[in-house]
Each structure stands twice: as C-alpha cells, then as structure tokens.
mmCIF file of C-alpha atoms (C1' of nucleotides) in Angstrom:
data_model
loop_
_atom_site.group_PDB
_atom_site.id
_atom_site.type_symbol
_atom_site.label_atom_id
_atom_site.label_comp_id
_atom_site.label_asym_id
_atom_site.label_seq_id
_atom_site.Cartn_x
_atom_site.Cartn_y
_atom_site.Cartn_z
ATOM 1 C CA MET Z 1 143.127 115.547 -139.235
ATOM 2 C CA THR Z 2 141.050 113.031 -141.123
ATOM 3 C CA LYS Z 3 138.685 111.109 -138.951
ATOM 4 C CA LYS Z 4 138.390 107.425 -139.634
ATOM 5 C CA ALA Z 5 134.777 106.448 -140.269
ATOM 6 C CA PRO Z 6 133.583 104.371 -137.359
ATOM 7 C CA LYS Z 7 133.490 100.727 -138.304
ATOM 8 C CA LEU Z 8 130.026 99.284 -138.285
ATOM 9 C CA THR Z 9 129.443 96.126 -136.407
ATOM 10 C CA LYS Z 10 127.545 93.379 -138.201
ATOM 11 C CA ILE Z 11 124.641 94.013 -135.875
ATOM 12 C CA GLU Z 12 124.547 97.610 -137.062
ATOM 13 C CA GLU Z 13 125.008 96.649 -140.695
ATOM 14 C CA HIS Z 14 121.895 94.497 -140.594
ATOM 15 C CA ASN Z 15 119.844 96.957 -138.538
ATOM 16 C CA ILE Z 16 119.320 94.479 -135.755
ATOM 17 C CA ALA Z 17 117.546 95.989 -132.732
ATOM 18 C CA MET Z 18 119.774 94.711 -129.956
ATOM 19 C CA TRP Z 19 118.309 94.900 -126.462
ATOM 20 C CA ASP Z 20 119.538 97.189 -123.725
ATOM 21 C CA GLU Z 21 121.555 95.885 -120.808
ATOM 22 C CA ALA Z 22 118.598 95.505 -118.512
ATOM 23 C CA LYS Z 23 116.640 93.424 -120.963
ATOM 24 C CA ILE Z 24 119.672 91.294 -121.722
ATOM 25 C CA SER Z 25 120.059 90.667 -118.022
ATOM 26 C CA ARG Z 26 116.435 89.591 -117.608
ATOM 27 C CA PHE Z 27 116.746 87.322 -120.667
ATOM 28 C CA ARG Z 28 119.788 85.536 -119.266
ATOM 29 C CA GLN Z 29 118.028 84.968 -115.931
ATOM 30 C CA THR Z 30 114.799 83.736 -117.571
ATOM 31 C CA LEU Z 31 116.560 81.386 -119.964
ATOM 32 C CA LEU Z 32 118.916 79.944 -117.354
ATOM 33 C CA SER Z 33 116.227 79.314 -114.754
ATOM 34 C CA TRP Z 34 114.165 77.540 -117.415
ATOM 35 C CA TYR Z 35 117.276 75.493 -118.243
ATOM 36 C CA ASP Z 36 117.856 74.624 -114.590
ATOM 37 C CA ASP Z 37 114.314 73.298 -114.342
ATOM 38 C CA SER Z 38 113.884 71.680 -117.727
ATOM 39 C CA LYS Z 39 117.268 70.691 -119.130
ATOM 40 C CA ARG Z 40 117.493 67.215 -120.617
ATOM 41 C CA ASP Z 41 119.382 64.556 -118.722
ATOM 42 C CA LEU Z 42 122.130 63.575 -121.150
ATOM 43 C CA PRO Z 43 125.196 61.372 -120.473
ATOM 44 C CA TRP Z 44 127.701 64.104 -121.348
ATOM 45 C CA ARG Z 45 126.098 66.438 -118.867
ATOM 46 C CA HIS Z 46 127.345 64.252 -116.054
ATOM 47 C CA THR Z 47 130.964 65.154 -116.678
ATOM 48 C CA SER Z 48 133.268 68.151 -117.075
ATOM 49 C CA ASN Z 49 135.978 66.134 -118.695
ATOM 50 C CA PRO Z 50 136.828 68.095 -121.888
ATOM 51 C CA TYR Z 51 137.650 64.871 -123.757
ATOM 52 C CA TYR Z 52 134.132 63.531 -123.140
ATOM 53 C CA ILE Z 53 132.557 66.869 -124.014
ATOM 54 C CA TRP Z 54 134.572 66.853 -127.271
ATOM 55 C CA VAL Z 55 133.474 63.333 -128.174
ATOM 56 C CA SER Z 56 129.830 64.236 -127.567
ATOM 57 C CA GLU Z 57 130.081 67.435 -129.669
ATOM 58 C CA ILE Z 58 131.630 65.662 -132.647
ATOM 59 C CA MET Z 59 129.025 62.936 -132.545
ATOM 60 C CA LEU Z 60 126.234 65.500 -132.312
ATOM 61 C CA GLN Z 61 127.286 67.240 -135.499
ATOM 62 C CA GLN Z 62 124.273 66.891 -137.791
ATOM 63 C CA THR Z 63 123.121 63.945 -135.704
ATOM 64 C CA GLN Z 64 120.155 63.602 -133.343
ATOM 65 C CA VAL Z 65 120.656 63.238 -129.617
ATOM 66 C CA ASP Z 66 118.773 59.897 -129.389
ATOM 67 C CA THR Z 67 121.072 58.432 -132.074
ATOM 68 C CA VAL Z 68 124.194 59.620 -130.368
ATOM 69 C CA ILE Z 69 123.659 58.377 -126.811
ATOM 70 C CA PRO Z 70 124.493 54.676 -127.282
ATOM 71 C CA TYR Z 71 127.436 55.502 -129.509
ATOM 72 C CA TYR Z 72 128.727 58.019 -126.948
ATOM 73 C CA ASN Z 73 128.511 55.591 -124.045
ATOM 74 C CA ARG Z 74 130.302 52.828 -125.890
ATOM 75 C CA PHE Z 75 133.001 55.198 -127.243
ATOM 76 C CA VAL Z 76 134.046 56.696 -123.951
ATOM 77 C CA THR Z 77 133.907 53.355 -122.186
ATOM 78 C CA THR Z 78 136.141 51.747 -124.812
ATOM 79 C CA LEU Z 79 138.494 54.733 -125.124
ATOM 80 C CA PRO Z 80 138.420 56.583 -121.770
ATOM 81 C CA THR Z 81 141.294 58.995 -122.492
ATOM 82 C CA VAL Z 82 142.745 61.086 -125.321
ATOM 83 C CA LYS Z 83 145.781 58.782 -125.259
ATOM 84 C CA ASP Z 84 143.561 55.693 -125.829
ATOM 85 C CA LEU Z 85 142.023 57.454 -128.806
ATOM 86 C CA ALA Z 86 145.438 58.433 -130.214
ATOM 87 C CA GLU Z 87 146.644 54.845 -129.942
ATOM 88 C CA ALA Z 88 143.494 53.191 -131.354
ATOM 89 C CA SER Z 89 143.614 51.781 -134.886
ATOM 90 C CA GLU Z 90 141.450 53.253 -137.582
ATOM 91 C CA ASP Z 91 139.625 49.909 -137.815
ATOM 92 C CA THR Z 92 138.766 50.100 -134.107
ATOM 93 C CA LEU Z 93 137.562 53.675 -134.474
ATOM 94 C CA LEU Z 94 135.427 52.995 -137.520
ATOM 95 C CA LYS Z 95 133.836 50.021 -135.811
ATOM 96 C CA LEU Z 96 132.882 52.283 -132.891
ATOM 97 C CA TRP Z 97 131.482 54.752 -135.430
ATOM 98 C CA GLU Z 98 129.781 52.130 -137.649
ATOM 99 C CA GLY Z 99 126.329 53.272 -138.700
ATOM 100 C CA LEU Z 100 126.716 56.801 -137.342
ATOM 101 C CA GLY Z 101 127.683 58.329 -140.712
ATOM 102 C CA TYR Z 102 130.024 61.159 -141.679
ATOM 103 C CA TYR Z 103 132.965 58.865 -141.074
ATOM 104 C CA SER Z 104 135.623 61.573 -141.574
ATOM 105 C CA ARG Z 105 134.572 62.855 -138.187
ATOM 106 C CA VAL Z 106 136.183 59.962 -136.340
ATOM 107 C CA ARG Z 107 139.260 59.929 -138.624
ATOM 108 C CA ASN Z 108 139.711 63.618 -137.895
ATOM 109 C CA MET Z 109 139.377 62.905 -134.142
ATOM 110 C CA LYS Z 110 142.300 60.513 -134.306
ATOM 111 C CA VAL Z 111 144.377 63.199 -136.002
ATOM 112 C CA ALA Z 112 143.322 65.655 -133.320
ATOM 113 C CA ALA Z 113 144.184 63.212 -130.541
ATOM 114 C CA ASN Z 114 147.659 62.876 -132.018
ATOM 115 C CA GLN Z 115 147.905 66.663 -132.073
ATOM 116 C CA ILE Z 116 146.936 66.814 -128.389
ATOM 117 C CA VAL Z 117 149.526 64.148 -127.487
ATOM 118 C CA ALA Z 118 152.283 65.820 -129.494
ATOM 119 C CA GLU Z 119 151.570 69.485 -128.726
ATOM 120 C CA HIS Z 120 149.792 69.421 -125.340
ATOM 121 C CA ASN Z 121 151.316 66.423 -123.589
ATOM 122 C CA GLY Z 122 148.036 64.496 -123.930
ATOM 123 C CA ILE Z 123 146.124 67.126 -121.978
ATOM 124 C CA PHE Z 124 143.123 68.581 -123.819
ATOM 125 C CA PRO Z 125 143.973 72.267 -124.377
ATOM 126 C CA ASP Z 126 141.946 74.975 -122.666
ATOM 127 C CA ASP Z 127 142.927 77.863 -124.969
ATOM 128 C CA PHE Z 128 140.273 78.673 -127.570
ATOM 129 C CA LYS Z 129 142.741 79.038 -130.460
ATOM 130 C CA ASP Z 130 144.433 75.778 -129.545
ATOM 131 C CA ILE Z 131 141.038 74.052 -129.498
ATOM 132 C CA LEU Z 132 140.001 75.563 -132.817
ATOM 133 C CA SER Z 133 143.262 74.404 -134.384
ATOM 134 C CA LEU Z 134 142.417 70.751 -133.764
ATOM 135 C CA LYS Z 135 141.402 68.730 -136.784
ATOM 136 C CA GLY Z 136 137.652 68.448 -137.192
ATOM 137 C CA ILE Z 137 136.918 71.251 -134.716
ATOM 138 C CA GLY Z 138 135.381 74.324 -136.322
ATOM 139 C CA PRO Z 139 133.892 77.496 -134.872
ATOM 140 C CA TYR Z 140 130.842 75.843 -133.365
ATOM 141 C CA THR Z 141 132.652 72.939 -131.669
ATOM 142 C CA ALA Z 142 135.471 75.134 -130.401
ATOM 143 C CA GLY Z 143 132.936 77.434 -128.779
ATOM 144 C CA ALA Z 144 130.948 74.572 -127.371
ATOM 145 C CA VAL Z 145 133.935 72.780 -125.763
ATOM 146 C CA SER Z 146 135.459 76.075 -124.536
ATOM 147 C CA SER Z 147 132.246 77.247 -122.859
ATOM 148 C CA ILE Z 148 130.949 73.893 -121.571
ATOM 149 C CA ALA Z 149 134.191 72.256 -120.428
ATOM 150 C CA PHE Z 150 136.208 75.368 -119.518
ATOM 151 C CA ASN Z 151 133.549 77.948 -118.745
ATOM 152 C CA LYS Z 152 134.919 80.357 -121.313
ATOM 153 C CA VAL Z 153 132.765 83.143 -122.685
ATOM 154 C CA GLN Z 154 132.595 81.962 -126.284
ATOM 155 C CA PRO Z 155 129.619 81.630 -128.642
ATOM 156 C CA ALA Z 156 128.584 78.220 -129.889
ATOM 157 C CA VAL Z 157 126.347 78.951 -132.890
ATOM 158 C CA ASP Z 158 124.617 75.912 -134.372
ATOM 159 C CA GLY Z 159 121.390 75.471 -136.278
ATOM 160 C CA ASN Z 160 119.351 75.703 -133.075
ATOM 161 C CA VAL Z 161 120.902 79.001 -132.036
ATOM 162 C CA MET Z 162 120.401 80.568 -135.463
ATOM 163 C CA ARG Z 163 116.763 79.473 -135.475
ATOM 164 C CA VAL Z 164 116.123 80.772 -131.958
ATOM 165 C CA LEU Z 165 117.791 84.134 -132.635
ATOM 166 C CA SER Z 166 116.068 84.501 -136.003
ATOM 167 C CA ARG Z 167 112.680 84.265 -134.237
ATOM 168 C CA LEU Z 168 113.651 86.381 -131.209
ATOM 169 C CA PHE Z 169 114.853 89.285 -133.347
ATOM 170 C CA GLU Z 170 112.941 88.737 -136.603
ATOM 171 C CA LEU Z 171 116.240 88.330 -138.495
ATOM 172 C CA ASP Z 172 116.007 88.484 -142.267
ATOM 173 C CA LEU Z 173 119.196 86.468 -142.653
ATOM 174 C CA ASP Z 174 119.505 83.219 -144.558
ATOM 175 C CA ILE Z 175 120.650 80.768 -141.912
ATOM 176 C CA GLY Z 176 121.923 78.465 -144.644
ATOM 177 C CA LYS Z 177 124.464 81.026 -145.771
ATOM 178 C CA PRO Z 178 127.826 80.371 -144.012
ATOM 179 C CA SER Z 179 128.909 83.997 -143.887
ATOM 180 C CA ASN Z 180 125.861 84.901 -141.824
ATOM 181 C CA ARG Z 181 127.090 82.759 -138.942
ATOM 182 C CA LEU Z 182 129.388 85.648 -137.955
ATOM 183 C CA VAL Z 183 126.347 87.891 -137.339
ATOM 184 C CA PHE Z 184 124.858 85.311 -134.957
ATOM 185 C CA GLU Z 185 128.210 84.954 -133.152
ATOM 186 C CA GLU Z 186 128.388 88.700 -132.666
ATOM 187 C CA MET Z 187 124.941 88.680 -131.134
ATOM 188 C CA ILE Z 188 125.728 85.797 -128.819
ATOM 189 C CA ARG Z 189 128.889 87.591 -127.647
ATOM 190 C CA ILE Z 190 126.611 90.340 -126.357
ATOM 191 C CA LEU Z 191 123.829 88.126 -125.020
ATOM 192 C CA ILE Z 192 125.854 85.362 -123.437
ATOM 193 C CA ASP Z 193 125.838 85.077 -119.657
ATOM 194 C CA ARG Z 194 129.283 85.997 -118.247
ATOM 195 C CA GLU Z 195 129.036 83.625 -115.268
ATOM 196 C CA ARG Z 196 127.529 80.573 -116.985
ATOM 197 C CA PRO Z 197 128.483 80.724 -120.677
ATOM 198 C CA GLY Z 198 128.385 76.975 -121.116
ATOM 199 C CA ASP Z 199 124.913 76.657 -119.608
ATOM 200 C CA PHE Z 200 123.744 79.657 -121.627
ATOM 201 C CA ASN Z 201 124.864 78.037 -124.883
ATOM 202 C CA GLN Z 202 123.343 74.717 -123.968
ATOM 203 C CA ALA Z 203 120.108 76.394 -122.861
ATOM 204 C CA LEU Z 204 119.676 78.001 -126.290
ATOM 205 C CA MET Z 205 120.277 74.634 -127.941
ATOM 206 C CA ASP Z 206 117.874 72.826 -125.596
ATOM 207 C CA LEU Z 207 115.275 75.520 -126.305
ATOM 208 C CA GLY Z 208 115.770 75.026 -130.041
ATOM 209 C CA ALA Z 209 115.607 71.239 -129.759
ATOM 210 C CA THR Z 210 112.548 70.974 -127.530
ATOM 211 C CA ILE Z 211 110.355 74.130 -127.967
ATOM 212 C CA CYS Z 212 111.695 76.461 -130.604
ATOM 213 C CA THR Z 213 111.586 73.595 -133.138
ATOM 214 C CA PRO Z 214 111.688 73.690 -136.913
ATOM 215 C CA LYS Z 215 108.227 72.067 -137.194
ATOM 216 C CA ASN Z 216 105.216 72.171 -134.863
ATOM 217 C CA TYR Z 217 106.549 75.367 -133.329
ATOM 218 C CA LYS Z 218 104.300 76.817 -130.671
ATOM 219 C CA PRO Z 219 105.847 80.145 -129.591
ATOM 220 C CA GLU Z 220 103.302 80.587 -126.805
ATOM 221 C CA ASN Z 221 104.973 77.677 -125.017
ATOM 222 C CA SER Z 222 108.358 79.320 -124.910
ATOM 223 C CA PRO Z 223 109.824 80.423 -121.558
ATOM 224 C CA VAL Z 224 111.208 83.500 -123.355
ATOM 225 C CA LYS Z 225 108.107 84.412 -125.340
ATOM 226 C CA GLU Z 226 108.027 87.880 -123.805
ATOM 227 C CA PHE Z 227 111.389 88.547 -125.468
ATOM 228 C CA ASN Z 228 110.280 87.110 -128.792
ATOM 229 C CA ALA Z 229 109.642 89.905 -131.340
ATOM 230 C CA SER Z 230 108.269 87.482 -133.961
ATOM 231 C CA PHE Z 231 105.791 86.160 -131.421
ATOM 232 C CA LEU Z 232 104.775 89.595 -130.202
ATOM 233 C CA ASN Z 233 104.456 90.859 -133.789
ATOM 234 C CA GLU Z 234 102.837 87.664 -135.044
ATOM 235 C CA THR Z 235 105.494 87.205 -137.748
ATOM 236 C CA TRP Z 236 106.938 83.981 -136.337
ATOM 237 C CA MET Z 237 105.834 81.850 -139.307
ATOM 238 C CA LYS Z 238 108.374 83.699 -141.411
ATOM 239 C CA TYR Z 239 111.387 82.650 -139.396
ATOM 240 C CA PRO Z 240 113.991 81.378 -139.773
ATOM 241 C CA ILE Z 241 114.806 82.367 -143.373
ATOM 242 C CA LYS Z 242 116.325 79.448 -145.235
ATOM 243 C CA LYS Z 243 116.670 78.834 -148.938
ATOM 244 C CA SER Z 244 115.669 75.438 -150.242
ATOM 245 C CA LYS Z 245 118.258 72.864 -151.141
ATOM 246 C CA LYS Z 246 119.028 71.172 -154.426
ATOM 247 C CA LYS Z 247 117.595 67.950 -155.724
ATOM 248 C CA VAL Z 248 119.253 64.639 -155.110
ATOM 249 C CA LYS Z 249 121.206 62.885 -157.798
ATOM 250 C CA GLU Z 250 120.162 59.312 -158.635
ATOM 251 C CA GLU Z 251 122.479 56.455 -159.568
ATOM 252 C CA ASP Z 252 121.892 52.783 -160.468
ATOM 253 C CA TYR Z 253 124.286 50.024 -159.535
ATOM 254 C CA ILE Z 254 124.578 46.282 -159.883
ATOM 255 C CA VAL Z 255 125.821 44.917 -156.589
ATOM 256 C CA LEU Z 256 127.604 41.590 -156.573
ATOM 257 C CA ALA Z 257 127.766 39.511 -153.425
ATOM 258 C CA LEU Z 258 130.504 37.093 -154.517
ATOM 259 C CA SER Z 259 131.677 34.174 -152.437
ATOM 260 C CA ASN Z 260 134.576 31.761 -152.892
ATOM 261 C CA ASN Z 261 134.727 28.055 -152.046
ATOM 262 C CA LYS Z 262 135.673 28.876 -148.415
ATOM 263 C CA GLY Z 263 132.412 30.723 -147.843
ATOM 264 C CA GLU Z 264 134.187 34.049 -147.795
ATOM 265 C CA TYR Z 265 132.697 37.148 -149.473
ATOM 266 C CA LEU Z 266 134.563 39.605 -151.589
ATOM 267 C CA PHE Z 267 134.635 43.266 -150.518
ATOM 268 C CA GLU Z 268 136.191 46.318 -152.049
ATOM 269 C CA ARG Z 269 137.595 49.270 -150.144
ATOM 270 C CA ARG Z 270 136.108 52.420 -151.613
ATOM 271 C CA GLY Z 271 138.399 55.183 -152.826
ATOM 272 C CA SER Z 272 139.731 57.879 -150.523
ATOM 273 C CA LYS Z 273 137.450 60.533 -152.001
ATOM 274 C CA GLY Z 274 133.689 60.816 -152.346
ATOM 275 C CA VAL Z 275 130.861 59.126 -150.561
ATOM 276 C CA LEU Z 276 131.696 56.373 -148.046
ATOM 277 C CA ALA Z 277 135.403 57.008 -148.639
ATOM 278 C CA GLY Z 278 137.614 54.142 -147.490
ATOM 279 C CA MET Z 279 134.682 52.009 -146.393
ATOM 280 C CA TRP Z 280 134.151 48.355 -147.283
ATOM 281 C CA SER Z 281 131.537 47.606 -149.937
ATOM 282 C CA PHE Z 282 130.417 44.681 -152.102
ATOM 283 C CA ILE Z 283 131.478 45.034 -155.702
ATOM 284 C CA MET Z 284 129.385 47.763 -157.316
ATOM 285 C CA ILE Z 285 129.112 48.233 -161.055
ATOM 286 C CA SER Z 286 127.474 51.332 -162.403
ATOM 287 C CA LYS Z 287 124.497 50.265 -164.477
ATOM 288 C CA ALA Z 288 125.027 53.192 -166.831
ATOM 289 C CA ASP Z 289 128.324 51.598 -167.840
ATOM 290 C CA LEU Z 290 126.502 48.472 -169.002
ATOM 291 C CA LYS Z 291 124.092 50.233 -171.284
ATOM 292 C CA GLU Z 292 124.314 51.224 -174.930
ATOM 293 C CA ASP Z 293 125.517 54.838 -175.115
ATOM 294 C CA GLU Z 294 122.145 56.181 -176.197
ATOM 295 C CA TRP Z 295 120.371 54.818 -173.162
ATOM 296 C CA LYS Z 296 122.892 55.868 -170.554
ATOM 297 C CA SER Z 297 121.007 58.870 -169.347
ATOM 298 C CA PHE Z 298 117.828 57.007 -168.614
ATOM 299 C CA PRO Z 299 117.834 55.454 -165.145
ATOM 300 C CA SER Z 300 116.136 52.074 -165.148
ATOM 301 C CA GLN Z 301 116.288 51.823 -161.350
ATOM 302 C CA THR Z 302 115.125 48.377 -160.384
ATOM 303 C CA ASP Z 303 114.784 46.525 -163.694
ATOM 304 C CA GLY Z 304 116.737 43.339 -164.190
ATOM 305 C CA LEU Z 305 119.629 43.085 -166.588
ATOM 306 C CA SER Z 306 119.138 42.341 -170.261
ATOM 307 C CA GLU Z 307 121.297 39.684 -172.019
ATOM 308 C CA PRO Z 308 123.760 42.174 -173.547
ATOM 309 C CA GLU Z 309 124.049 44.023 -170.238
ATOM 310 C CA MET Z 310 124.806 40.749 -168.476
ATOM 311 C CA THR Z 311 127.483 39.978 -171.040
ATOM 312 C CA ARG Z 312 129.092 43.388 -170.491
ATOM 313 C CA LEU Z 313 128.872 42.852 -166.736
ATOM 314 C CA TYR Z 314 130.883 39.617 -166.869
ATOM 315 C CA LYS Z 315 133.480 41.274 -169.106
ATOM 316 C CA LYS Z 316 133.748 44.312 -166.839
ATOM 317 C CA VAL Z 317 134.259 42.149 -163.745
ATOM 318 C CA LYS Z 318 136.975 40.194 -165.573
ATOM 319 C CA ASP Z 319 138.704 43.310 -166.867
ATOM 320 C CA GLU Z 320 138.581 45.438 -163.711
ATOM 321 C CA TYR Z 321 138.763 42.789 -160.986
ATOM 322 C CA GLY Z 322 140.475 39.871 -162.726
ATOM 323 C CA LEU Z 323 137.608 37.629 -161.764
ATOM 324 C CA THR Z 324 135.694 34.905 -163.591
ATOM 325 C CA ILE Z 325 132.359 34.647 -161.901
ATOM 326 C CA GLU Z 326 129.093 32.731 -162.129
ATOM 327 C CA LEU Z 327 126.033 34.650 -161.078
ATOM 328 C CA ASP Z 328 122.753 33.177 -159.900
ATOM 329 C CA ASN Z 329 120.119 33.726 -162.571
ATOM 330 C CA GLU Z 330 117.682 35.608 -160.376
ATOM 331 C CA MET Z 331 118.303 39.040 -159.004
ATOM 332 C CA LYS Z 332 118.144 38.605 -155.225
ATOM 333 C CA GLY Z 333 116.401 41.914 -154.745
ATOM 334 C CA THR Z 334 116.701 45.648 -154.731
ATOM 335 C CA TYR Z 335 117.584 48.239 -152.150
ATOM 336 C CA THR Z 336 117.433 52.013 -152.314
ATOM 337 C CA HIS Z 337 119.771 54.005 -150.127
ATOM 338 C CA VAL Z 338 119.245 57.690 -149.648
ATOM 339 C CA PHE Z 339 122.119 60.004 -148.869
ATOM 340 C CA SER Z 340 121.886 63.777 -148.393
ATOM 341 C CA ARG Z 341 122.271 64.646 -152.049
ATOM 342 C CA LEU Z 342 122.496 61.206 -153.607
ATOM 343 C CA LYS Z 343 120.236 58.202 -154.076
ATOM 344 C CA TRP Z 344 121.517 54.730 -154.896
ATOM 345 C CA TYR Z 345 119.271 52.188 -156.608
ATOM 346 C CA LEU Z 346 120.969 48.859 -155.954
ATOM 347 C CA ASN Z 347 120.171 45.696 -157.947
ATOM 348 C CA ILE Z 348 121.593 42.849 -155.915
ATOM 349 C CA TYR Z 349 122.949 39.611 -157.336
ATOM 350 C CA LYS Z 350 124.582 36.665 -155.642
ATOM 351 C CA GLY Z 351 127.372 34.677 -157.287
ATOM 352 C CA GLN Z 352 130.426 32.489 -157.021
ATOM 353 C CA ILE Z 353 133.990 33.184 -157.914
ATOM 354 C CA VAL Z 354 135.098 30.581 -160.436
ATOM 355 C CA ASN Z 355 138.592 31.803 -161.110
ATOM 356 C CA GLU Z 356 140.763 34.608 -159.818
ATOM 357 C CA HIS Z 357 143.524 36.245 -161.874
ATOM 358 C CA THR Z 358 145.233 39.478 -160.855
ATOM 359 C CA MET Z 359 143.522 41.818 -158.394
ATOM 360 C CA ALA Z 360 144.048 45.417 -159.405
ATOM 361 C CA LYS Z 361 141.609 46.949 -156.928
ATOM 362 C CA GLN Z 362 141.862 47.004 -153.162
ATOM 363 C CA THR Z 363 139.816 44.020 -152.186
ATOM 364 C CA SER Z 364 139.535 41.586 -149.314
ATOM 365 C CA TYR Z 365 137.828 38.261 -148.634
ATOM 366 C CA ILE Z 366 135.974 38.253 -145.339
ATOM 367 C CA HIS Z 367 134.133 35.319 -143.839
ATOM 368 C CA PRO Z 368 130.704 36.085 -142.289
ATOM 369 C CA ASP Z 369 132.124 34.888 -138.949
ATOM 370 C CA GLN Z 370 134.491 37.856 -139.078
ATOM 371 C CA PHE Z 371 131.947 40.517 -140.105
ATOM 372 C CA SER Z 372 131.663 41.722 -136.539
ATOM 373 C CA GLU Z 373 135.298 42.831 -136.611
ATOM 374 C CA THR Z 374 134.971 45.046 -139.654
ATOM 375 C CA ALA Z 375 133.118 48.330 -139.981
ATOM 376 C CA PHE Z 376 130.538 48.267 -142.794
ATOM 377 C CA PRO Z 377 128.539 51.297 -143.881
ATOM 378 C CA VAL Z 378 124.756 50.851 -143.857
ATOM 379 C CA PRO Z 379 124.334 50.092 -147.579
ATOM 380 C CA THR Z 380 126.713 47.139 -147.228
ATOM 381 C CA GLN Z 381 124.844 45.948 -144.162
ATOM 382 C CA LYS Z 382 121.520 46.204 -145.973
ATOM 383 C CA VAL Z 383 122.763 44.304 -148.987
ATOM 384 C CA TRP Z 384 124.030 41.492 -146.723
ATOM 385 C CA GLU Z 385 120.679 41.365 -144.899
ATOM 386 C CA LEU Z 386 118.857 41.197 -148.181
ATOM 387 C CA ILE Z 387 120.798 38.368 -149.725
ATOM 388 C CA ASN Z 388 120.149 36.341 -146.589
ATOM 389 C CA THR Z 389 116.449 36.937 -146.729
ATOM 390 C CA ILE Z 390 114.523 33.807 -147.472
ATOM 391 C CA THR Z 391 112.201 34.400 -150.383
ATOM 392 C CA LEU Z 392 108.951 32.521 -150.533
ATOM 393 C CA PHE Z 393 107.273 31.651 -153.780
ATOM 394 C "C1'" DA G 1 131.315 80.292 -151.836
ATOM 395 C "C1'" DA G 2 129.182 76.526 -152.752
ATOM 396 C "C1'" DG G 3 129.448 71.303 -152.718
ATOM 397 C "C1'" DT G 4 130.273 67.478 -150.243
ATOM 398 C "C1'" DC G 5 129.955 64.130 -146.553
ATOM 399 C "C1'" DG G 6 125.615 59.464 -143.658
ATOM 400 C "C1'" DT G 7 121.957 58.168 -141.352
ATOM 401 C "C1'" DG G 8 117.534 58.050 -139.105
ATOM 402 C "C1'" DG G 9 113.381 60.553 -138.016
ATOM 403 C "C1'" DT G 10 109.285 63.201 -139.148
ATOM 404 C "C1'" DG G 11 105.055 65.544 -140.930
ATOM 405 C "C1'" DT Q 1 106.412 59.435 -151.024
ATOM 406 C "C1'" DC Q 2 109.190 63.110 -150.362
ATOM 407 C "C1'" DA Q 3 111.390 67.163 -148.577
ATOM 408 C "C1'" DC Q 4 113.356 68.628 -144.779
ATOM 409 C "C1'" DC Q 5 115.809 68.352 -140.631
ATOM 410 C "C1'" DA Q 6 119.755 67.169 -136.756
ATOM 411 C "C1'" DA Q 7 124.784 70.204 -131.238
ATOM 412 C "C1'" DG Q 8 129.071 71.352 -138.770
ATOM 413 C "C1'" DA Q 9 133.620 70.881 -140.942
ATOM 414 C "C1'" DC Q 10 136.357 70.610 -144.844
ATOM 415 C "C1'" DT Q 11 137.707 71.778 -149.495
#
DNA sequence: AAGTCGTGGTG
DNA sequence: TCACCAAGACT
C-alpha cells in the first residue's frame, strides 16, 4: 500500500503559526466586543436586506466610506428593489453613479439584477455559489454579502483584512499578489466566529479602516494588540508587505468644446473599451497626432498649439468628424486629470460649428439645460466648468 | 498573471 | 508635488 503524502494546507506551506483553539476563541470575543462598542454607524448597517448590502458592497469597492454614503442613500431610495434595478435604463444607472468612478460596476449590477430576476424569481439568492456567479461579484463581495446578509460562515478578504492579518501574524506575503488572497481566506475560515460571521468580517474591516490603518498606524491603540505578533516583536513597521506599483502614463489632448447655433454642445460617446468606456466626452484630439513625427514622443503638456499644429487640427476634425469649425484664438485653459495609471493633460479650446457633413463617430448635441439628465465623467464636468470660468485680464 | 478600470483623500 | 491608498472584479 502506498500512502498518499498528506496535502499541506496553505497555512502550513507558508509556515504560519496559527493559534490554538483557546486563543482563537479569546480573539473572537475581544474583537467582537470592541466592534459592539466602537463600530461605525453606517446606513447599510441599518438593514439586513441583501439587495441593500449588495449595493453598498459594490459601491465600497476601492472607494472610501465617506464618498459612498450619499451615493448609497440616493441609489436605494431611487431603486428600492432588485426589480427596479433590473428595469432601470443604463442612462438612469450611470446618472446615479456619476462621479463615483469604475462605471463598469453599475453596468455589471444591471446584468446581475437581470440574472436574479431570470434565475431566482427576483429574490436575491442566499447560496454562496449562486451569489458568486452574479456578474461583478467576486470572492470578496460574495463572502461579504453571504456573511452579512445571510449570516453564512464565509471569509470576506479585502485590503483591510490582509493588512490586519499581515500584522497579527507577521506574514511575509505580498498582499498585492492575487494568488496570496487564498492564504488569507484559509486563515479567516479558521478564525471566523461561527455565530456572528458577518460581524466578525465587518469588525476586521472596521479595525483596518480606523485603527490598523496603512498610515499613522499606532499598534498600541489596537483592541487586539495582545494578539499582535508584530507589535509584541516590534516588527510592525515591516507589515504589510506590498510591492510598489508602476508609474503613470501621460497623454496630451486638445479638447474642443464646440457649440452650434442653437447653443447645444457636441459630445462624443467614448468607445466600449478602455478608460471611461461608453461615457460622454467633449471631442478630444491626441496632441501627439498633431505633431511632426520626430516630436511625437515629447509631451508638451500645457503649451498652446503652433500654426502647423492648428492646421492639422482643423483637417483632422473635418476628416474624422465631418465638421468645419471655427475655434476661438485663445486657449481657454488647461486641466490635468489623474487616473490610477494614466494622466491626461487637457488643452481646452472653445469653438463654433460652421458646417456639418457626415458624422462617422457616435456623437450627440446636448443643450446645457439638459446636462442634468446625462451622466458625465469628471473630466467632462471639469472641462465644462473651466470654459465657463470668467477670466480677468 | 499582470493590466486595467475612476475618483477623492492624505501625508 | 507626488506616491500611495480605499469594503475588487474582469480579462
């Protein structure tokens, strides 16, 4: 008989010193009583409706609590049920999401709402695998909704939890590496409170957000400092381990705020891929495309346009948009928009549409009176604000 | 697996 | 100013 080698758990693989049952029990009690005393009063903590919990969790992805609160309140008031969400138009949804960023989140929510209507009779599913199969719901959100709304014993490992565990156990694991998330999940499956899994998960996140913070971390203030190996061993400055990110790419654009004789402005719907996919923007022309080949790789950022560049600009607008335009001589101003890994230097011009031929791109004229009915990403809003700024000389 | 996707806040 | 961060998921 050949004996199969016992399969190592990830905790064993990484030589993590997991606590014994008595210590785990004390940790749960200490953490939960701190949570009962000190938890933050948040709108989504006043409900056990899984739909509301779901909305909050999607909004909270990579987004701060203070930013989410007003969006959350408006969203659930406007769309109180899954069915309302499923029946809402994309325009309605994007308007509710306007300025929150990561717009695919709300598009995915609509897909998921349709799944719930089609496959679960409009009732939010309580089975973990069913929840995980919903569009836009990954391992974290499935665990969060399962544990918080349905009291299921499931881990919800986010950035907070990885940071907290890294410090508690002196984990030499890169928390930026996706495959390492499974190690943290395995640890939480052991540590999580069997009676109050949702509160346990939220307690770890509250701890990470308010005390076990990335910066200005003071481990002596932690309610679980006696469990904290990195505090006891004075190695807490090392944790968590995280490799630095890459530099941002920079791009220069000419932005054209073009109006017609009705006072309407021309907008273009961005392509279905890439940054701000499907969102409405003023016409943007890459400045690199206006330069002589040899200068293309040198960003000029906020310089004005030279004569030959201006000539190429007019030709490009005519060729690609079928528009004859007349620009104001002066650049109205500049605006720099910073994304996660991208930086836009926008040179903003105002102009009139003299003649319109064929429109190849997906464009729309919108009157300023109607702006409140359309969802504009922040760069579009900033450009509009800037061209309406009165400049003093 | 590594890139990509927004925005606002902070030291 | 700039780098990093915030309740991640998708490709």
